[in-house]
Each structure stands twice: as structure tokens, then as C-alpha cells.
Coordinates of C-alpha atoms in Angstrom, one line a residue:
M12 CA -23.8 -30.2 -29.0
K13 CA -23.6 -26.7 -30.6
K14 CA -23.2 -25.2 -27.2
I15 CA -20.3 -27.5 -26.3
L16 CA -18.6 -26.8 -29.6
L17 CA -19.1 -23.1 -29.2
G18 CA -17.7 -23.3 -25.6
A19 CA -14.7 -25.3 -26.8
M20 CA -14.0 -22.8 -29.5
I21 CA -14.1 -19.9 -27.0
L22 CA -11.8 -21.7 -24.7
L23 CA -9.4 -22.4 -27.5
A24 CA -9.5 -18.8 -28.7
A25 CA -8.9 -17.6 -25.1
A26 CA -6.0 -20.1 -24.7
G27 CA -4.5 -18.8 -27.9
M28 CA -4.7 -15.2 -26.7
T29 CA -3.1 -16.2 -23.5
A30 CA -0.3 -18.1 -25.2
T31 CA 0.2 -15.1 -27.5
A32 CA 0.4 -12.7 -24.6
Q33 CA 2.9 -14.9 -22.8
A34 CA 5.0 -15.2 -25.9
Q35 CA 5.1 -11.5 -26.2
T36 CA 6.0 -10.9 -22.6
A37 CA 8.6 -13.7 -22.4
P38 CA 11.6 -11.6 -23.6
A39 CA 11.2 -9.0 -20.8
P40 CA 12.7 -11.2 -18.0
V41 CA 15.7 -11.8 -20.3
A42 CA 16.3 -8.1 -20.5
Q43 CA 16.0 -7.8 -16.8
T44 CA 18.5 -10.6 -16.3
K45 CA 21.0 -8.8 -18.6
A46 CA 20.5 -5.6 -16.7
T47 CA 21.1 -7.4 -13.4
A48 CA 24.2 -9.0 -14.8
Q49 CA 25.5 -5.6 -15.9
T50 CA 24.8 -4.1 -12.5
K51 CA 26.7 -6.9 -10.8
Q52 CA 29.7 -6.3 -13.1
A53 CA 29.7 -2.6 -12.1
Q54 CA 29.9 -3.4 -8.4
P55 CA 33.4 -2.8 -7.0
E56 CA 35.2 -5.6 -5.4
R57 CA 36.2 -3.2 -2.6
A58 CA 34.1 -0.3 -1.4
A59 CA 35.6 3.1 -0.8
E60 CA 36.9 3.4 2.8
F61 CA 37.5 6.4 5.1
P62 CA 41.0 6.3 6.5
G63 CA 40.7 4.3 9.7
G64 CA 37.3 2.9 8.8
E65 CA 33.7 3.9 9.6
K66 CA 34.2 4.6 13.3
A67 CA 37.0 7.0 12.4
M68 CA 34.8 8.7 9.9
Y69 CA 32.1 9.3 12.5
E70 CA 34.7 10.5 15.0
F71 CA 35.9 13.0 12.3
I72 CA 32.4 14.2 11.8
A73 CA 31.8 14.7 15.5
K74 CA 35.1 16.6 16.0
N75 CA 34.7 18.8 12.9
L76 CA 31.0 19.5 12.8
V77 CA 29.9 23.0 13.6
Y78 CA 26.3 23.1 14.9
P79 CA 24.6 26.2 13.4
E80 CA 23.8 28.8 16.0
S81 CA 20.4 29.5 14.4
A82 CA 19.5 25.8 14.7
M83 CA 20.6 25.7 18.3
E84 CA 18.5 28.8 19.1
N85 CA 15.5 27.2 17.6
G86 CA 16.1 23.8 19.1
I87 CA 16.4 22.0 15.8
E88 CA 17.9 18.5 16.0
G89 CA 18.0 15.5 13.8
K90 CA 20.0 13.5 11.2
V91 CA 20.9 14.8 7.8
I92 CA 21.9 12.1 5.3
V93 CA 24.5 13.1 2.7
E94 CA 25.2 11.2 -0.4
F95 CA 28.6 11.9 -2.1
V96 CA 31.1 10.6 -4.6
I97 CA 34.5 9.3 -3.7
T98 CA 36.6 9.9 -6.8
A99 CA 39.2 7.5 -8.2
D100 CA 41.9 9.5 -6.4
G101 CA 40.0 9.3 -3.1
S102 CA 38.7 12.9 -3.0
V103 CA 35.2 13.8 -1.8
A104 CA 32.9 15.3 -4.5
N105 CA 29.3 16.2 -5.4
P106 CA 27.6 16.1 -2.0
K107 CA 23.8 15.8 -2.2
I108 CA 21.4 15.9 0.7
V109 CA 19.2 12.8 0.7
R110 CA 17.4 13.4 4.0
K111 CA 16.6 17.0 4.8
I112 CA 15.8 18.6 8.1
D113 CA 16.7 22.3 8.0
P114 CA 18.7 24.3 5.5
D115 CA 21.3 25.4 8.1
L116 CA 21.9 21.8 9.3
E117 CA 22.1 20.7 5.7
D118 CA 24.8 23.3 4.9
A119 CA 26.7 22.3 8.0
A120 CA 26.5 18.6 7.0
I121 CA 27.9 19.3 3.5
K122 CA 30.7 21.5 5.0
V123 CA 31.9 18.7 7.3
I124 CA 31.7 16.1 4.5
M125 CA 33.7 18.3 2.2
K126 CA 36.4 18.7 4.9
M127 CA 37.1 15.0 5.0
P128 CA 40.5 13.8 4.0
K129 CA 41.0 11.6 1.0
W130 CA 39.5 8.1 1.2
K131 CA 40.8 4.8 -0.1
P132 CA 38.9 4.6 -3.4
A133 CA 36.7 1.7 -4.4
L134 CA 38.5 -0.9 -6.6
L135 CA 37.1 -2.5 -9.7
G136 CA 39.3 -4.9 -11.6
G137 CA 42.1 -4.0 -9.2
K138 CA 41.9 -0.3 -10.3
P139 CA 40.6 2.7 -8.4
V140 CA 37.2 3.9 -9.5
A141 CA 34.8 6.6 -8.4
S142 CA 31.9 5.4 -6.2
T143 CA 29.0 6.8 -4.3
T144 CA 28.5 6.5 -0.6
R145 CA 26.4 8.0 2.2
A146 CA 27.0 9.4 5.7
S147 CA 24.6 10.3 8.4
V148 CA 25.3 13.5 10.2
S149 CA 23.6 13.8 13.6
F150 CA 22.7 17.1 15.2
K151 CA 21.8 16.8 18.9
M152 CA 22.0 19.3 21.7

């Protein structure tokens, strides 16, 4: 009988610790939900758009891209991914390489991105806002 009572007391104590642990961790999902709701509010209702759309953007890149001679001589090919900001007035700003291949290709990718004309900026609440976007710049001989 003592063993049964001792076992029951251990189970109750363990259950109490579990309940306490759950009670202490319960607020975390609420904070995550609030963060998620805030993130959704910050999403623009219209994303930034290159004049003429995505196809026109890649045509612009193909037409204006200068393949570095050093990369051609060394047979270097690949895709450089550039992340950049489209400001509220549609200008391109703050390019950053997300996928690197070769410093010369990365420099060429940034140069062609910075040559882009003004974009239609993203809209939030009907007003133009800055947003971040990415473009893939392909180098192939």
C-alpha cells in the first residue's frame, strides 16, 4: 500500500511539474501570433514592379549586362542573385549579393541592377513604400 501511495505521489508531483511547465510556455505562441499578425500587416498589397513586368526586367538585364572579360577568359559561368531595395519613388538602392560566384561577376550584376530604370513601387495602404526584391543575373558563354 505504501508503494502505491508513493507511486501516486510521484505521479502527481510529475503531473504538477508538467502543468507548471506548460503554463509557463503557454504565452510564447501568443507572442508568435502577434509577430505573425504584425508581419502580415507590413506586407504590401501590391509588390514593386519593373516597367513592363518580370519578362521586361530580364530582357533589360540581358541587353545591358557586360560579361567581365576576366570571367570569360577563365570560363566562369553561373547565376548571381542580387537583393535590392525599390524605394518609395521607384529607384533601385542598396544592392546586396545573396548568391556569390565570382567577384567580377558579382560586380557586373550589381552594375546592371543599378542601371535599371525606376520601378513602380510597392503599395501599402494605397501609398508607395520601399520594398526589397531579388533578381537572378545569369552569366553563360
